[in-house]
PDB file of C-alpha atoms in Angstrom:
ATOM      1  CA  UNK F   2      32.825   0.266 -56.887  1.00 50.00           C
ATOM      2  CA  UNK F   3      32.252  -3.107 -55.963  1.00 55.00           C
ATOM      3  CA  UNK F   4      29.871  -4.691 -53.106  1.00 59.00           C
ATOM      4  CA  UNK F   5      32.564  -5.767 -50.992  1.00 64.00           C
ATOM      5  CA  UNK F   6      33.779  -2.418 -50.806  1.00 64.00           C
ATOM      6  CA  UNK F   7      30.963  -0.798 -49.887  1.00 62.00           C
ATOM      7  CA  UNK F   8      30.166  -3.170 -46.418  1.00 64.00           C
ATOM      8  CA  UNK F   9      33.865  -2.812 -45.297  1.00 69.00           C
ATOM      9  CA  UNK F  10      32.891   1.060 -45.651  1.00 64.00           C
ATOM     10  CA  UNK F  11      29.815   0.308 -43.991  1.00 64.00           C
ATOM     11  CA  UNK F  12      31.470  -1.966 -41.225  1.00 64.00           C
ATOM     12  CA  UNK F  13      34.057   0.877 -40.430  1.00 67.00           C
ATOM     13  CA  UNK F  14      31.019   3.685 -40.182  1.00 65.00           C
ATOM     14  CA  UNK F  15      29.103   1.531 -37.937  1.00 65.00           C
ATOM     15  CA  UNK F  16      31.667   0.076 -36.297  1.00 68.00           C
ATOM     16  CA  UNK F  17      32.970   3.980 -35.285  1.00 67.00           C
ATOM     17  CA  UNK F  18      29.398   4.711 -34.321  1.00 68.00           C
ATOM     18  CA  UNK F  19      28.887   2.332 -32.217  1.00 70.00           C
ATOM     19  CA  UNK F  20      31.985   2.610 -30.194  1.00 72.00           C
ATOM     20  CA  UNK F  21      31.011   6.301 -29.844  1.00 81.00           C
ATOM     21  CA  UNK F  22      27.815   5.863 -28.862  1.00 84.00           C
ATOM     22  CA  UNK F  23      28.824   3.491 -26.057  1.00 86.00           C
ATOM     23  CA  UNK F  24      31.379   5.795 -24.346  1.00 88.00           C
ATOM     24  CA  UNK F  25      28.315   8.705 -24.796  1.00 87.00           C
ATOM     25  CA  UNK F  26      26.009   6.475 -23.326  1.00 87.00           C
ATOM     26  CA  UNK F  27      27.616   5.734 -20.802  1.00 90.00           C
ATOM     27  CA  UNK F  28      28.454   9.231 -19.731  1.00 90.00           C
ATOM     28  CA  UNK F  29      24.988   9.691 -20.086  1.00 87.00           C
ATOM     29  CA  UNK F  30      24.064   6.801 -17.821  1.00 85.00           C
ATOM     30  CA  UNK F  31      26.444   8.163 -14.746  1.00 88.00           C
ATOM     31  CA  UNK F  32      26.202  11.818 -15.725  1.00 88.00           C
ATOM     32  CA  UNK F  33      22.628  10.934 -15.238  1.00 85.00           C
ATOM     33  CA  UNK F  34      22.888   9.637 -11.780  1.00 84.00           C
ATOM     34  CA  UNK F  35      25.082  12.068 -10.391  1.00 87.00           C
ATOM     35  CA  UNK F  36      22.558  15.342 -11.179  1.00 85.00           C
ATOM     36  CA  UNK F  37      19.856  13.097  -9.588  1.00 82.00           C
ATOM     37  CA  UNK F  38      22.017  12.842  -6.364  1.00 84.00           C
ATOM     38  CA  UNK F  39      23.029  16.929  -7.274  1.00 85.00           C
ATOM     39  CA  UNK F  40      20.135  19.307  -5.018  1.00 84.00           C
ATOM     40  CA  UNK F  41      21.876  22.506  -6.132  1.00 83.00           C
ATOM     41  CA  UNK F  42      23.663  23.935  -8.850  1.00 89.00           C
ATOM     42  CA  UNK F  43      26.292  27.140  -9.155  1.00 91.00           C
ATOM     43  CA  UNK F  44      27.882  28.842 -11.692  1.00 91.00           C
ATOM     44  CA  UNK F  45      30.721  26.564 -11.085  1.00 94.00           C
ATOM     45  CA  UNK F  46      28.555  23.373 -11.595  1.00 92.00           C
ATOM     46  CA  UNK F  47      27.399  24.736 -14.878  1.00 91.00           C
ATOM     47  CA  UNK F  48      30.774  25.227 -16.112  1.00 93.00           C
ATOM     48  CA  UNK F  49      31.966  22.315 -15.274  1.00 94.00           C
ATOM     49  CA  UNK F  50      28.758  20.466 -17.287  1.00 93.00           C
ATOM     50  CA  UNK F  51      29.870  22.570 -20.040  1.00 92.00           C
ATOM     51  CA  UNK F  52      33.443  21.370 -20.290  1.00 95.00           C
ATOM     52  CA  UNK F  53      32.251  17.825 -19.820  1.00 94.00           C
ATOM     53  CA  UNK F  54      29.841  18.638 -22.912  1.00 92.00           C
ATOM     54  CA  UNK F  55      32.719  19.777 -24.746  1.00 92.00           C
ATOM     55  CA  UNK F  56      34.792  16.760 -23.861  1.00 94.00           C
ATOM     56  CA  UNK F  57      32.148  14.824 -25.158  1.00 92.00           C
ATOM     57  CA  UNK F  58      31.169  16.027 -28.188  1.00 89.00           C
ATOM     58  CA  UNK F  59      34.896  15.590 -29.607  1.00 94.00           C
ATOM     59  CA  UNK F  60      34.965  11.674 -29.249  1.00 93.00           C
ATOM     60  CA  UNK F  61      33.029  11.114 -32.478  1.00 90.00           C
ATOM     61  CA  UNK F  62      35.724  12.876 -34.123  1.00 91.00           C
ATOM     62  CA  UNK F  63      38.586  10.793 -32.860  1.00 94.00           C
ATOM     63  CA  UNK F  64      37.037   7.930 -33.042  1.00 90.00           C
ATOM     64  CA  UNK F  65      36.186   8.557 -36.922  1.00 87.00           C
ATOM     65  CA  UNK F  66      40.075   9.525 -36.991  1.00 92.00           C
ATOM     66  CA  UNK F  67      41.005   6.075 -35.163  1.00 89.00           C
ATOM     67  CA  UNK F  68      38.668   3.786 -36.955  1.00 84.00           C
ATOM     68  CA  UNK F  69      39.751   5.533 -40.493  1.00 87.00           C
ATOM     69  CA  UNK F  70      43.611   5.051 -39.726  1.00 90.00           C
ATOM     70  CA  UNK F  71      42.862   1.385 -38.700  1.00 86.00           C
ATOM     71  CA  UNK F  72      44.139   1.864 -34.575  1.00 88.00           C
ATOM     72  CA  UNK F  73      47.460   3.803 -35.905  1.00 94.00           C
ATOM     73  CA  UNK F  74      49.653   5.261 -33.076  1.00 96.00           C
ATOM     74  CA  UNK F  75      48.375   9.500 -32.986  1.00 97.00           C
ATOM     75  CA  UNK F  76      45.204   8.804 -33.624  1.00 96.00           C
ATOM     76  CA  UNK F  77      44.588   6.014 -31.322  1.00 95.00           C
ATOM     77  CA  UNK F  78      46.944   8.260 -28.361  1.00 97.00           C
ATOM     78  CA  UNK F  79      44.850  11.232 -29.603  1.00 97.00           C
ATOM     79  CA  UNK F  80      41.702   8.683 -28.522  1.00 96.00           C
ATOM     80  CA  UNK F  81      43.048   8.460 -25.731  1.00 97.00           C
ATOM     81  CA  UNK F  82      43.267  11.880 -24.683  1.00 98.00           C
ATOM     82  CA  UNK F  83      40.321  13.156 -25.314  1.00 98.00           C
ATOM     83  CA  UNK F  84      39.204  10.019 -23.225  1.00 97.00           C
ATOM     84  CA  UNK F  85      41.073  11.209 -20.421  1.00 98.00           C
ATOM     85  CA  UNK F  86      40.157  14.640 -20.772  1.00 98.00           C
ATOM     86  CA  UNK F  87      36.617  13.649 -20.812  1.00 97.00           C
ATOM     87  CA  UNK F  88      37.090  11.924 -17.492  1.00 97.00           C
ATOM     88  CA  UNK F  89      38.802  14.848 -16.098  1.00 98.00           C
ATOM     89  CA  UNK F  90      36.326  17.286 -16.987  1.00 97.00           C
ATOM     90  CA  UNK F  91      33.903  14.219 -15.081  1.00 96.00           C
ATOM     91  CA  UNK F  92      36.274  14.791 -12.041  1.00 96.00           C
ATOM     92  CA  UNK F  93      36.003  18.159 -12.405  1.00 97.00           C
ATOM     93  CA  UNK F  94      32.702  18.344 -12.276  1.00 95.00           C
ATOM     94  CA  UNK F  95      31.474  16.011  -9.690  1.00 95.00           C
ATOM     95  CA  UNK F  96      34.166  17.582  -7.484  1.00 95.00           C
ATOM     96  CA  UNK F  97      32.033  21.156  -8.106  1.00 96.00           C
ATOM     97  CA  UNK F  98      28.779  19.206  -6.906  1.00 93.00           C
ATOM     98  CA  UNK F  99      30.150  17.867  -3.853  1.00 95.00           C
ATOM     99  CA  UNK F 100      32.009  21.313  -3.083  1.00 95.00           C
ATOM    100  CA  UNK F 101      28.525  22.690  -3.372  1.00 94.00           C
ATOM    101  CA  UNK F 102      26.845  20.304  -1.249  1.00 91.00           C
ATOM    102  CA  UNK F 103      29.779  19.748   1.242  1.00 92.00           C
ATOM    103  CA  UNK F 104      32.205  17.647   2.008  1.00 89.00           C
ATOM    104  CA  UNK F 105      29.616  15.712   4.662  1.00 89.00           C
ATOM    105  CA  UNK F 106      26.987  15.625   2.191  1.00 87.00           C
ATOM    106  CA  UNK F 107      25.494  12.373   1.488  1.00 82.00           C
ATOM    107  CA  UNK F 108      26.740  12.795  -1.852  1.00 84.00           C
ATOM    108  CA  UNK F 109      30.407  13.129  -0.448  1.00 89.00           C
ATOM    109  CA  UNK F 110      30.024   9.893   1.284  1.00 85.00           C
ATOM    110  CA  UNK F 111      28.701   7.567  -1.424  1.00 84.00           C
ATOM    111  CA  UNK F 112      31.758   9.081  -3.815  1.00 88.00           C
ATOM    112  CA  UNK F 113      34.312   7.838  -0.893  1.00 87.00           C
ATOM    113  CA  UNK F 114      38.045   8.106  -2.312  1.00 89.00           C
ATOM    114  CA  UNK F 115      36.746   7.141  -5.652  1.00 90.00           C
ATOM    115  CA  UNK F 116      38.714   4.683  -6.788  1.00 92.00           C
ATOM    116  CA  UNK F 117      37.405   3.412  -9.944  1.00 92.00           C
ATOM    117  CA  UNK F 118      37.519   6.805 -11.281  1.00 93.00           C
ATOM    118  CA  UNK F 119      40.963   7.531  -9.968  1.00 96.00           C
ATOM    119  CA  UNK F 120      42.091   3.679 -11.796  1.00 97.00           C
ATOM    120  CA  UNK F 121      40.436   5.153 -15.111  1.00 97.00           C
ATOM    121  CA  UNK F 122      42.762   8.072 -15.226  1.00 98.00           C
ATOM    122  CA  UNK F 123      45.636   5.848 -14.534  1.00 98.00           C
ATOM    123  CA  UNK F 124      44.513   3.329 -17.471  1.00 98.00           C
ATOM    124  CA  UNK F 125      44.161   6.269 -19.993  1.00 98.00           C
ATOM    125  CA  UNK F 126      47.391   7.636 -19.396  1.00 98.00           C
ATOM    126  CA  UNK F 127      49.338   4.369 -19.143  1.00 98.00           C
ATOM    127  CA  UNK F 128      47.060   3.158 -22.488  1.00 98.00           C
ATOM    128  CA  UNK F 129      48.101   6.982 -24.291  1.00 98.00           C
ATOM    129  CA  UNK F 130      51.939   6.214 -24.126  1.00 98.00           C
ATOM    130  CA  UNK F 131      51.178   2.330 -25.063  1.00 98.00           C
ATOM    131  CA  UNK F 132      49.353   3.705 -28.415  1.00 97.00           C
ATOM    132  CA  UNK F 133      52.810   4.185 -29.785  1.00 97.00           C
ATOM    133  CA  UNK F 134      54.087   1.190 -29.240  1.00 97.00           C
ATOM    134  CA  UNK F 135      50.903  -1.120 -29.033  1.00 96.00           C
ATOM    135  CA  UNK F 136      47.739   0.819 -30.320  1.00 94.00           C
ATOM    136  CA  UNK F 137      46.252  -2.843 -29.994  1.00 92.00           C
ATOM    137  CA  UNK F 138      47.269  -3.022 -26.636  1.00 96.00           C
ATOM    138  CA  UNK F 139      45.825   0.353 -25.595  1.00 96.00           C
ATOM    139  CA  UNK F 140      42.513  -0.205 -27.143  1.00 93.00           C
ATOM    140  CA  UNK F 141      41.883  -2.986 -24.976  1.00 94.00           C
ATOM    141  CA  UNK F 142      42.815  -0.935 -22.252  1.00 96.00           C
ATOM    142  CA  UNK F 143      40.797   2.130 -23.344  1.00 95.00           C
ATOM    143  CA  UNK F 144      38.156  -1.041 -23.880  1.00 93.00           C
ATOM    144  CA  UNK F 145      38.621  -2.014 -20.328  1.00 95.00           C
ATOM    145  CA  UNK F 146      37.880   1.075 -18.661  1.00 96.00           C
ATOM    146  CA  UNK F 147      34.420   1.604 -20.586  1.00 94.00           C
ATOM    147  CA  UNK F 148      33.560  -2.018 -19.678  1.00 93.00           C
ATOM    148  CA  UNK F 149      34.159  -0.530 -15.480  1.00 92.00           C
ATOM    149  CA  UNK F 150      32.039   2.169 -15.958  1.00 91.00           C
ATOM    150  CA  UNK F 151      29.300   0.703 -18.800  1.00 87.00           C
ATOM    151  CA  UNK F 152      27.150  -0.426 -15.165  1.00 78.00           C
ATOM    152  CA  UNK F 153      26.297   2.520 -13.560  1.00 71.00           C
ATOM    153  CA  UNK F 154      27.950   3.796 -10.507  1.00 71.00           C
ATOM    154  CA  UNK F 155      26.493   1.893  -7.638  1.00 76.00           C
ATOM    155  CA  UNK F 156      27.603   4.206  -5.210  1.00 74.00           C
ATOM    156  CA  UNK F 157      25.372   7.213  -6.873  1.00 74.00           C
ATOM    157  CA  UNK F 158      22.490   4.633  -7.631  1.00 75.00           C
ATOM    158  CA  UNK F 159      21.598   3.794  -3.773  1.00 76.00           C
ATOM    159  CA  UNK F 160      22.068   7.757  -2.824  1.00 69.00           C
ATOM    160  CA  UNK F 161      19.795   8.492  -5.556  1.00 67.00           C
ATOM    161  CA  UNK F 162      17.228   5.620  -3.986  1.00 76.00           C
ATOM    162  CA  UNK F 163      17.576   6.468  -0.368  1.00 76.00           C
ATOM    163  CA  UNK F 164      17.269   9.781  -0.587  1.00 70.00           C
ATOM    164  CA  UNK F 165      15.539  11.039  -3.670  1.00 63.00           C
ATOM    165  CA  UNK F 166      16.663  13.455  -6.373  1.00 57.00           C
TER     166      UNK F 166
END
């Protein structure tokens, strides 16, 4: 096998590690933030976290699957919806926390109508039907959405300030 082979392996490892690790991270980063604005957990809370976990631990695979197939239509929809599902389960469970704490928890009130997180759901469905005609297209979108969310959530980050874990 020659050199040049071996560093466009490389590039497509790292480069599939990399883009995993950001989306992780940055569920870490809000997932995070949210527990720190969370004062107490059910049953329900816990298996919500669980299905987030879950979620999570499948976008390494798809985005080995992606990177491998260079952005080709199913894998880069299939991308997609394990994005979206991971933001659902995210939805899911910060919906669990607030139903916990109440509606006029503090909580409650710095998550408003969530829009950004409502817009992200929009962007991964609209960017899962684009991946079969545009899986160029849809990256950028499925690139867009991490970009919204790669700061933490504001919102969470002054609760979490003001009032203390």
């Amino acid at each position: 096998m020659q050199k040049n082979r071996l560093e466009a392996f490389s590039d497509g490892v790292i480069a599939i590690i990399i883009t995993s690790f950001i989306y992780i991270g940055i569920y870490w980063s809000n997932h995070h933030h949210l527990l720190h604005a969370t004062h107490r957990v059910s049953g329900g809370i816990l298996w919500a976290n669980l299905h987030l976990l879950f979620s999570l631990s499948l976008v390494p695979f798809v985005t080995g699957w992606m990177g491998e197939n260079h952005f080709a239509a199913l894998p880069a929809a299939l991308y997609g919806l394990v994005l979206l599902l991971a933001a659902v389960a995210y939805v899911i469970l910060q919906t669990a926390i607030v139903a916990r704490q109440g509606r006029d928890s503090v909580l409650a009130a710095a998550l408003g109508s969530d829009r950004k997180g409502k817009l992200s759901l929009v962007l991964y469905v609209v960017a899962i039907g684009l991946s079969f005609v545009s899986p160029g297209l849809a990256a950028a979108l499925y690139v867009l959405v991490a970009a919204m969310w790669l700061v933490p959530d504001r919102r969470l980050e002054r609760v979490v300030e003001k009032h203390g874990p």
